[in-house]
């Protein structure tokens, strides 16, 4: 399916975040999609019909009793390439999970045979209520992509999970779903690490690396679009949070290790895309090291824990629910394949994505090229292209290894 010129149904329900969906609508129309907005009755209390009609260029209805000769309660769903409900209220999730058909949106959800994406937004209590959890689980079991809400400021002064993710990030998920990648990670929990660790020298200085987090974020974004529950362990990344990923922010290799090992216990796959420092200063100064010192003291380094090897060892030792698939990344500057093959064997991972780094290669660029080595000795070449394409190849290889 092409990424433009599709028929998209944008369902909007009565959450306070409905105003953000005007922006989502614009992203679809400006990319050449034909959008039919189907609001619920109560959604129109927040943003009125003229806004949706003017921005979409299409008629807007909430009930099945309008334009009955066109049988909209069936036709709109049948002709859609994608239905996205954003924001999805607790109420609309419940109605959809129970197959209700008491307005045009729920009728459309029952007649649609295309991919369906829900972007829930509500107060944390509503999101965490067992009724909502069960409804979300039901919708996911049936193949819908339900994007985890973001955490942050909610209506009023309270904060927590329940925010509608950034419209641009919801759009990215929809774009990937439209590109035909929906569903094959549904019901899976995957952990992705991204970015580059920082090892403190003193309160203001650190040893870091050039990783931007773009590849790890692409892995998280594509996994969400394929239906996975995603934990993204993010080290010092200045990018917008991918919609639907549970964010865990870390700074150092030690913190990254703790976060990854904790999340990995319940995961089907772990993809270690972060650039983790091999060494850290033995001592960190509690105060800023002054310039005035005659000669600076040398910085002595000690080895950081090898997280990838530890994941493999824990699994080999029979670590209960430890992930079935472990994927490492190797950034090499020379003897790329030989070094990669040796690393794969040393670490005991299932797949190793090897990329050559250097000027304009891998770090901070939107494109990447790599070879994926498998534990069985295969190598899969991924030609230069967007980091999301590389991410999709990695997930294809992961999916093959999942039961
Ligand atoms: C100011 C206000 C804000 C609301 N925000 C939300 C929300 O963010 N998420 C939600 O699930 N319900 C929210 N509600 C409750 C829904 O509007 C209510 O459950 C409504 O019946 C949902 O209708 P719908 O699902 O048909 O759109 C809000 C209600 C009010 C008055």
Tab-separated table of C-alpha atoms and ligand atoms in Angstrom:
chain	number	residue	atom	x	y	z
A	1	UNK	CA	0.000	0.000	0.000
A	2	UNK	CA	1.359	3.416	-0.858
A	3	UNK	CA	1.993	5.987	1.834
A	4	UNK	CA	-0.209	8.667	0.230
A	5	UNK	CA	-3.604	8.777	-1.412
A	6	UNK	CA	-5.300	6.466	1.063
A	7	UNK	CA	-8.774	6.755	2.481
A	8	UNK	CA	-8.358	7.386	6.176
A	9	UNK	CA	-11.105	7.553	8.776
A	10	UNK	CA	-10.176	9.773	11.695
A	11	UNK	CA	-12.411	8.914	14.632
A	12	UNK	CA	-12.409	11.504	17.388
A	13	UNK	CA	-13.997	10.942	20.770
A	14	UNK	CA	-14.685	13.310	23.651
A	15	UNK	CA	-11.324	13.683	25.369
A	16	UNK	CA	-9.884	17.042	26.274
A	17	UNK	CA	-7.001	16.335	23.851
A	18	UNK	CA	-9.329	16.415	20.847
A	19	UNK	CA	-7.901	19.765	19.751
A	20	UNK	CA	-4.606	18.006	18.973
A	21	UNK	CA	-6.409	15.861	16.406
A	22	UNK	CA	-6.901	18.920	14.196
A	23	UNK	CA	-3.123	18.849	13.752
A	24	UNK	CA	-3.199	15.100	13.072
A	25	UNK	CA	-5.878	15.691	10.435
A	26	UNK	CA	-3.675	18.293	8.770
A	27	UNK	CA	-0.742	15.893	8.666
A	28	UNK	CA	-2.888	13.354	6.818
A	29	UNK	CA	-4.428	15.788	4.335
A	30	UNK	CA	-1.121	17.538	3.614
A	31	UNK	CA	0.401	14.134	2.800
A	32	UNK	CA	-2.300	13.523	0.188
A	33	UNK	CA	-4.695	11.275	2.096
A	34	UNK	CA	-8.457	11.592	1.819
A	35	UNK	CA	-9.719	11.890	5.400
A	36	UNK	CA	-13.238	11.342	6.638
A	37	UNK	CA	-13.609	12.601	10.196
A	38	UNK	CA	-16.133	10.708	12.331
A	39	UNK	CA	-16.537	12.420	15.695
A	40	UNK	CA	-18.651	11.146	18.550
A	41	UNK	CA	-21.564	13.298	19.674
A	42	UNK	CA	-19.672	14.452	22.747
A	43	UNK	CA	-16.459	15.141	20.821
A	44	UNK	CA	-18.341	17.950	19.083
A	45	UNK	CA	-18.704	19.687	22.464
A	46	UNK	CA	-14.918	20.226	22.376
A	47	UNK	CA	-14.307	20.920	18.656
A	48	UNK	CA	-17.280	21.626	16.387
A	49	UNK	CA	-18.345	20.137	13.078
A	50	UNK	CA	-17.268	23.142	10.929
A	51	UNK	CA	-13.626	22.692	11.978
A	52	UNK	CA	-13.562	19.024	10.955
A	53	UNK	CA	-15.468	19.673	7.716
A	54	UNK	CA	-13.268	22.599	6.682
A	55	UNK	CA	-9.983	20.897	7.543
A	56	UNK	CA	-10.902	17.569	5.917
A	57	UNK	CA	-12.882	18.910	2.944
A	58	UNK	CA	-15.390	16.128	3.580
A	59	UNK	CA	-18.837	15.935	5.182
A	60	UNK	CA	-18.924	15.151	8.884
A	61	UNK	CA	-21.528	13.003	10.629
A	62	UNK	CA	-21.814	11.425	14.035
A	63	UNK	CA	-25.023	9.424	13.651
A	64	UNK	CA	-26.077	6.586	11.382
A	65	UNK	CA	-29.299	8.516	10.561
A	66	UNK	CA	-27.672	11.148	8.337
A	67	UNK	CA	-27.398	10.662	4.520
A	68	UNK	CA	-29.000	7.259	5.010
A	69	UNK	CA	-29.297	6.631	1.243
A	70	UNK	CA	-25.473	6.367	1.168
A	71	UNK	CA	-25.548	3.756	3.943
A	72	UNK	CA	-22.676	5.483	5.754
A	73	UNK	CA	-22.747	3.133	8.754
A	74	UNK	CA	-21.377	0.416	6.462
A	75	UNK	CA	-19.696	2.229	3.586
A	76	UNK	CA	-17.316	4.445	5.539
A	77	UNK	CA	-15.699	1.484	7.290
A	78	UNK	CA	-15.711	-0.743	4.221
A	79	UNK	CA	-13.916	1.789	2.041
A	80	UNK	CA	-11.252	2.792	4.584
A	81	UNK	CA	-7.572	1.889	4.233
A	82	UNK	CA	-6.982	2.892	7.840
A	83	UNK	CA	-9.136	3.864	10.809
A	84	UNK	CA	-7.401	5.859	13.513
A	85	UNK	CA	-9.236	6.914	16.657
A	86	UNK	CA	-7.437	9.812	18.338
A	87	UNK	CA	-8.103	10.616	21.053
A	88	UNK	CA	-9.778	7.382	22.056
A	89	UNK	CA	-11.744	7.843	25.296
A	90	UNK	CA	-12.189	5.132	27.914
A	91	UNK	CA	-15.792	5.063	26.742
A	92	UNK	CA	-14.996	4.509	23.076
A	93	UNK	CA	-12.446	1.783	23.921
A	94	UNK	CA	-15.151	0.029	25.959
A	95	UNK	CA	-17.741	0.343	23.227
A	96	UNK	CA	-15.303	-0.892	20.574
A	97	UNK	CA	-14.115	-3.819	22.716
A	98	UNK	CA	-17.709	-4.916	23.249
A	99	UNK	CA	-18.722	-4.591	19.622
A	100	UNK	CA	-21.289	-1.896	20.275
A	101	UNK	CA	-22.686	0.043	17.343
A	102	UNK	CA	-24.568	2.965	18.839
A	103	UNK	CA	-23.077	5.766	16.748
A	104	UNK	CA	-21.380	6.208	13.372
A	105	UNK	CA	-17.859	5.714	14.755
A	106	UNK	CA	-18.561	2.364	16.420
A	107	UNK	CA	-20.480	1.178	13.323
A	108	UNK	CA	-17.448	2.142	11.250
A	109	UNK	CA	-15.138	0.198	13.582
A	110	UNK	CA	-17.280	-2.916	13.117
A	111	UNK	CA	-17.416	-2.698	9.334
A	112	UNK	CA	-13.750	-1.778	8.781
A	113	UNK	CA	-11.531	-4.609	7.561
A	114	UNK	CA	-8.431	-2.404	7.340
A	115	UNK	CA	-5.871	-1.794	10.107
A	116	UNK	CA	-7.223	0.103	13.116
A	117	UNK	CA	-5.130	2.319	15.386
A	118	UNK	CA	-6.368	3.662	18.733
A	119	UNK	CA	-4.546	6.495	20.498
A	120	UNK	CA	-6.100	6.546	23.979
A	121	UNK	CA	-5.959	9.636	26.176
A	122	UNK	CA	-7.498	9.942	29.615
A	123	UNK	CA	-6.676	10.439	33.279
A	124	UNK	CA	-4.208	7.934	34.715
A	125	UNK	CA	-6.868	6.398	36.982
A	126	UNK	CA	-9.133	5.722	33.994
A	127	UNK	CA	-6.230	4.317	31.945
A	128	UNK	CA	-5.080	2.027	34.742
A	129	UNK	CA	-8.560	0.819	35.704
A	130	UNK	CA	-8.930	-2.957	35.201
A	131	UNK	CA	-11.930	-2.354	32.922
A	132	UNK	CA	-9.867	-0.197	30.561
A	133	UNK	CA	-6.898	-2.603	30.749
A	134	UNK	CA	-9.196	-5.487	29.757
A	135	UNK	CA	-10.740	-3.496	26.897
A	136	UNK	CA	-7.294	-2.553	25.576
A	137	UNK	CA	-6.154	-6.188	25.811
A	138	UNK	CA	-9.241	-7.318	23.884
A	139	UNK	CA	-8.692	-4.761	21.130
A	140	UNK	CA	-5.009	-5.730	20.849
A	141	UNK	CA	-5.892	-9.430	20.708
A	142	UNK	CA	-8.138	-8.647	17.756
A	143	UNK	CA	-5.236	-7.013	15.941
A	144	UNK	CA	-5.788	-3.317	16.624
A	145	UNK	CA	-2.739	-1.195	17.332
A	146	UNK	CA	-3.377	0.547	20.662
A	147	UNK	CA	-0.723	3.196	21.225
A	148	UNK	CA	0.340	3.595	24.862
A	149	UNK	CA	-0.430	7.127	26.036
A	150	UNK	CA	2.449	9.403	26.905
A	151	UNK	CA	3.233	10.474	30.464
A	152	UNK	CA	3.077	14.082	31.532
A	153	UNK	CA	0.738	16.899	32.446
A	154	UNK	CA	-2.957	15.959	32.237
A	155	UNK	CA	-6.059	18.161	32.454
A	156	UNK	CA	-5.642	20.323	35.523
A	157	UNK	CA	-2.515	20.063	37.630
A	158	UNK	CA	-2.031	16.290	37.790
A	159	UNK	CA	0.564	14.325	35.836
A	160	UNK	CA	0.995	10.671	34.851
A	161	UNK	CA	0.397	8.305	31.924
A	162	UNK	CA	-2.669	9.318	29.927
A	163	UNK	CA	-1.586	12.117	27.596
A	164	UNK	CA	-2.264	11.925	23.891
A	165	UNK	CA	1.138	11.538	22.191
A	166	UNK	CA	2.389	14.231	19.873
A	167	UNK	CA	0.242	14.273	16.655
A	168	UNK	CA	3.384	13.978	14.498
A	169	UNK	CA	4.311	10.786	16.339
A	170	UNK	CA	0.782	9.339	16.007
A	171	UNK	CA	1.009	10.161	12.322
A	172	UNK	CA	4.319	8.276	12.075
A	173	UNK	CA	2.714	5.154	13.578
A	174	UNK	CA	-0.171	5.439	11.091
A	175	UNK	CA	2.231	5.949	8.195
A	176	UNK	CA	4.050	2.729	9.096
A	177	UNK	CA	0.765	0.855	9.537
A	178	UNK	CA	-0.369	2.098	6.111
A	179	UNK	CA	2.941	0.912	4.670
A	180	UNK	CA	1.717	-2.576	5.500
A	181	UNK	CA	3.660	-3.360	8.619
A	182	UNK	CA	0.743	-3.714	11.050
A	183	UNK	CA	0.171	-6.403	13.571
A	184	UNK	CA	2.919	-9.033	13.510
A	185	UNK	CA	4.368	-7.953	16.872
A	186	UNK	CA	0.932	-7.769	18.528
A	187	UNK	CA	0.993	-9.221	22.017
A	188	UNK	CA	4.814	-9.006	22.188
A	189	UNK	CA	6.822	-6.930	24.594
A	190	UNK	CA	10.065	-5.617	23.194
A	191	UNK	CA	12.808	-3.568	24.828
A	192	UNK	CA	14.903	-1.169	22.786
A	193	UNK	CA	17.866	0.805	24.067
A	194	UNK	CA	18.791	3.989	22.230
A	195	UNK	CA	21.203	6.890	22.345
A	196	UNK	CA	24.617	7.121	23.920
A	197	UNK	CA	25.612	6.829	27.563
A	198	UNK	CA	27.466	9.548	29.469
A	199	UNK	CA	30.083	8.680	32.065
A	200	UNK	CA	30.541	11.509	34.518
A	201	UNK	CA	33.994	12.950	35.175
A	202	UNK	CA	32.641	15.651	37.472
A	203	UNK	CA	29.206	17.328	37.826
A	204	UNK	CA	29.586	19.159	34.495
A	205	UNK	CA	31.821	16.967	32.331
A	206	UNK	CA	31.370	13.511	30.911
A	207	UNK	CA	32.772	10.973	28.464
A	208	UNK	CA	30.152	10.435	25.774
A	209	UNK	CA	29.764	9.296	22.200
A	210	UNK	CA	28.185	10.452	18.959
A	211	UNK	CA	25.035	8.310	19.005
A	212	UNK	CA	21.935	10.434	18.259
A	213	UNK	CA	19.353	7.777	19.141
A	214	UNK	CA	17.792	7.974	15.654
A	215	UNK	CA	18.205	4.242	14.945
A	216	UNK	CA	16.878	3.147	18.350
A	217	UNK	CA	13.913	5.525	18.094
A	218	UNK	CA	13.168	4.174	14.594
A	219	UNK	CA	13.201	0.653	16.063
A	220	UNK	CA	10.769	1.723	18.798
A	221	UNK	CA	8.463	3.569	16.402
A	222	UNK	CA	8.290	0.697	13.925
A	223	UNK	CA	7.686	-1.846	16.707
A	224	UNK	CA	4.742	0.227	18.005
A	225	UNK	CA	3.303	0.342	14.480
A	226	UNK	CA	3.622	-3.446	14.267
A	227	UNK	CA	1.586	-3.797	17.463
A	228	UNK	CA	4.288	-4.382	20.107
A	229	UNK	CA	4.342	-3.093	23.643
A	230	UNK	CA	7.630	-1.184	23.617
A	231	UNK	CA	9.905	-0.139	26.461
A	232	UNK	CA	12.425	2.383	25.187
A	233	UNK	CA	15.469	2.860	27.401
A	234	UNK	CA	16.759	6.188	26.200
A	235	UNK	CA	20.193	7.554	26.988
A	236	UNK	CA	20.627	11.285	26.372
A	237	UNK	CA	18.530	11.591	23.209
A	238	UNK	CA	17.236	14.964	22.005
A	239	UNK	CA	14.372	13.621	19.875
A	240	UNK	CA	10.593	13.626	20.440
A	241	UNK	CA	9.325	10.553	22.294
A	242	UNK	CA	7.967	7.994	19.826
A	243	UNK	CA	4.204	7.614	20.314
A	244	UNK	CA	3.276	4.563	22.302
A	245	UNK	CA	6.684	3.668	23.729
A	246	UNK	CA	7.102	3.450	27.493
A	247	UNK	CA	10.047	5.758	28.124
A	248	UNK	CA	12.780	5.010	30.641
A	249	UNK	CA	15.418	7.741	30.693
A	250	UNK	CA	18.955	6.973	31.782
A	251	UNK	CA	22.297	8.685	31.608
A	252	UNK	CA	25.147	6.276	32.353
A	253	UNK	CA	25.959	2.707	31.320
A	254	UNK	CA	25.263	1.518	34.875
A	255	UNK	CA	21.775	3.050	34.797
A	256	UNK	CA	21.154	1.669	31.321
A	257	UNK	CA	22.147	-1.812	32.497
A	258	UNK	CA	19.686	-1.679	35.410
A	259	UNK	CA	16.838	-0.419	33.226
A	260	UNK	CA	17.422	-2.947	30.430
A	261	UNK	CA	17.797	-5.946	32.760
A	262	UNK	CA	14.624	-5.001	34.655
A	263	UNK	CA	12.571	-4.588	31.462
A	264	UNK	CA	14.111	-7.677	29.788
A	265	UNK	CA	12.657	-10.033	32.381
A	266	UNK	CA	9.217	-9.708	30.830
A	267	UNK	CA	10.264	-9.161	27.227
A	268	UNK	CA	10.074	-11.289	24.096
A	269	UNK	CA	12.964	-9.437	22.493
A	270	UNK	CA	15.662	-6.970	23.484
A	271	UNK	CA	17.371	-4.816	20.885
A	272	UNK	CA	20.468	-3.055	22.169
A	273	UNK	CA	20.852	-0.160	19.758
A	274	UNK	CA	22.335	2.224	22.345
A	275	UNK	CA	26.014	3.048	22.186
A	276	UNK	CA	27.119	2.064	25.667
A	277	UNK	CA	30.453	3.318	26.970
A	278	UNK	CA	32.964	0.499	27.461
A	279	UNK	CA	34.777	2.443	30.174
A	280	UNK	CA	33.991	4.972	32.886
A	281	UNK	CA	36.242	7.088	35.099
A	282	UNK	CA	37.324	5.208	38.224
A	283	UNK	CA	36.607	8.291	40.301
A	284	UNK	CA	34.034	11.016	39.760
A	285	UNK	CA	34.811	14.350	41.337
A	286	UNK	CA	31.918	15.592	43.473
A	287	UNK	CA	32.820	19.174	42.582
A	288	UNK	CA	33.841	20.760	39.303
A	289	UNK	CA	37.534	20.161	38.573
A	290	UNK	CA	39.176	23.580	38.524
A	291	UNK	CA	41.226	24.922	35.653
A	292	UNK	CA	43.655	26.471	38.087
A	293	UNK	CA	45.353	23.164	38.936
A	294	UNK	CA	48.852	23.234	37.500
A	295	UNK	CA	48.558	19.984	35.554
A	296	UNK	CA	45.251	18.135	35.446
A	297	UNK	CA	45.226	14.703	37.040
A	298	UNK	CA	44.994	11.895	34.500
A	299	UNK	CA	41.577	10.262	34.224
A	300	UNK	CA	41.848	6.571	35.074
A	301	UNK	CA	39.233	4.372	33.482
A	302	UNK	CA	37.599	1.138	34.533
A	303	UNK	CA	35.503	-1.267	32.472
A	304	UNK	CA	31.724	-0.947	32.362
A	305	UNK	CA	29.550	-4.061	32.599
A	306	UNK	CA	28.925	-5.775	29.250
A	307	UNK	CA	25.116	-5.650	29.118
A	308	UNK	CA	24.703	-7.638	25.901
A	309	UNK	CA	26.910	-10.463	27.178
A	310	UNK	CA	25.087	-10.408	30.518
A	311	UNK	CA	21.717	-10.786	28.797
A	312	UNK	CA	23.047	-13.788	26.854
A	313	UNK	CA	24.635	-15.360	29.943
A	314	UNK	CA	21.487	-14.953	32.059
A	315	UNK	CA	19.453	-16.612	29.348
A	316	UNK	CA	21.964	-19.473	28.982
A	317	UNK	CA	21.883	-19.988	32.747
A	318	UNK	CA	18.130	-20.569	32.480
A	319	UNK	CA	16.983	-17.097	33.453
A	320	UNK	CA	13.278	-17.982	33.589
A	321	UNK	CA	11.355	-15.558	31.430
A	322	UNK	CA	14.427	-14.061	29.803
A	323	UNK	CA	13.941	-12.812	26.235
A	324	UNK	CA	13.780	-15.263	23.405
A	325	UNK	CA	15.530	-12.924	21.001
A	326	UNK	CA	18.546	-10.782	21.835
A	327	UNK	CA	19.801	-8.360	19.208
A	328	UNK	CA	23.061	-6.458	19.464
A	329	UNK	CA	24.439	-3.599	17.421
A	330	UNK	CA	28.081	-3.272	16.509
A	331	UNK	CA	29.601	-0.079	15.225
A	332	UNK	CA	32.883	-0.896	13.567
A	333	UNK	CA	35.363	1.268	11.722
A	334	UNK	CA	37.486	-1.492	10.177
A	335	UNK	CA	37.344	-5.212	9.414
A	336	UNK	CA	33.628	-4.764	9.887
A	337	UNK	CA	32.317	-8.284	9.194
A	338	UNK	CA	35.086	-10.264	10.865
A	339	UNK	CA	34.814	-8.120	14.000
A	340	UNK	CA	31.021	-8.443	13.897
A	341	UNK	CA	31.077	-12.243	13.623
A	342	UNK	CA	33.525	-12.481	16.535
A	343	UNK	CA	31.354	-10.159	18.623
A	344	UNK	CA	28.190	-12.187	17.910
A	345	UNK	CA	29.881	-15.370	19.114
A	346	UNK	CA	31.420	-13.703	22.146
A	347	UNK	CA	28.157	-12.142	23.308
A	348	UNK	CA	25.849	-15.069	22.662
A	349	UNK	CA	23.180	-12.949	20.983
A	350	UNK	CA	20.848	-14.139	18.202
A	351	UNK	CA	21.301	-11.290	15.758
A	352	UNK	CA	23.991	-8.671	15.418
A	353	UNK	CA	23.436	-5.569	13.312
A	354	UNK	CA	26.842	-4.482	12.097
A	355	UNK	CA	27.325	-1.038	10.679
A	356	UNK	CA	30.361	0.740	9.538
A	357	UNK	CA	30.716	4.090	11.210
A	358	UNK	CA	32.715	7.018	9.981
A	359	UNK	CA	32.124	10.378	8.418
A	360	UNK	CA	28.444	10.634	7.354
A	361	UNK	CA	27.891	6.984	8.186
A	362	UNK	CA	25.502	5.729	10.882
A	363	UNK	CA	25.770	8.430	13.595
A	364	UNK	CA	23.255	11.272	13.418
A	365	UNK	CA	22.216	10.585	9.822
A	366	UNK	CA	18.644	9.673	8.784
A	367	UNK	CA	20.024	6.817	6.665
A	368	UNK	CA	21.885	3.703	7.594
A	369	UNK	CA	23.272	0.604	5.902
A	370	UNK	CA	24.162	-2.585	7.718
A	371	UNK	CA	24.661	-6.311	7.620
A	372	UNK	CA	22.684	-8.423	10.070
A	373	UNK	CA	24.563	-11.528	11.190
A	374	UNK	CA	22.544	-14.396	12.626
A	375	UNK	CA	23.614	-17.009	15.178
A	376	UNK	CA	23.191	-19.648	12.451
A	377	UNK	CA	25.879	-18.007	10.318
A	378	UNK	CA	23.630	-16.211	7.801
A	379	UNK	CA	24.234	-12.613	6.843
A	380	UNK	CA	21.482	-10.307	5.599
A	381	UNK	CA	22.634	-7.206	3.804
A	382	UNK	CA	20.521	-4.061	4.263
A	383	UNK	CA	21.295	-1.458	1.600
A	384	UNK	CA	21.549	2.209	2.486
A	385	UNK	CA	18.107	3.608	3.249
A	386	UNK	CA	15.995	5.206	5.983
A	387	UNK	CA	16.693	3.954	9.519
A	388	UNK	CA	13.053	2.871	9.731
A	389	UNK	CA	13.564	0.481	6.803
A	390	UNK	CA	16.549	-1.030	8.590
A	391	UNK	CA	14.422	-1.275	11.733
A	392	UNK	CA	11.728	-3.158	9.828
A	393	UNK	CA	14.262	-5.687	8.521
A	394	UNK	CA	15.474	-6.245	12.092
A	395	UNK	CA	11.885	-6.813	13.292
A	396	UNK	CA	11.253	-9.206	10.357
A	397	UNK	CA	14.219	-11.269	11.551
A	398	UNK	CA	13.044	-11.051	15.180
A	399	UNK	CA	9.491	-12.131	14.266
A	400	UNK	CA	10.905	-15.226	12.506
A	401	UNK	CA	12.531	-16.317	15.771
A	402	UNK	CA	9.477	-15.818	17.988
A	403	UNK	CA	7.255	-18.831	18.648
B	1	LIG	C1	-13.694	18.425	30.380
B	1	LIG	C2	-13.786	16.946	30.122
B	1	LIG	C3	-12.677	16.284	29.708
B	1	LIG	C4	-12.715	14.905	29.471
B	1	LIG	N1	-11.587	14.274	29.049
B	1	LIG	C5	-11.619	12.949	28.844
B	1	LIG	C6	-10.466	12.261	28.384
B	1	LIG	O1	-9.406	12.861	28.166
B	1	LIG	N2	-10.537	10.930	28.204
B	1	LIG	C7	-11.676	10.214	28.418
B	1	LIG	O2	-11.662	8.996	28.252
B	1	LIG	N3	-12.786	10.848	28.833
B	1	LIG	C8	-12.797	12.175	29.041
B	1	LIG	N4	-13.938	12.815	29.460
B	1	LIG	C9	-15.169	12.029	29.642
B	1	LIG	C10	-15.841	11.773	28.308
B	1	LIG	O3	-16.077	12.981	27.624
B	1	LIG	C11	-17.157	11.012	28.501
B	1	LIG	O4	-16.870	9.706	28.973
B	1	LIG	C12	-17.936	10.933	27.227
B	1	LIG	O5	-19.171	10.283	27.491
B	1	LIG	C13	-17.188	10.149	26.157
B	1	LIG	O6	-17.964	10.098	24.982
B	1	LIG	P1	-17.408	9.429	23.651
B	1	LIG	O7	-16.566	8.298	24.036
B	1	LIG	O8	-18.659	8.998	22.928
B	1	LIG	O9	-16.725	10.493	22.896
B	1	LIG	C14	-13.941	14.198	29.674
B	1	LIG	C15	-15.073	14.899	30.072
B	1	LIG	C16	-14.992	16.251	30.297
B	1	LIG	C17	-16.241	16.971	30.729
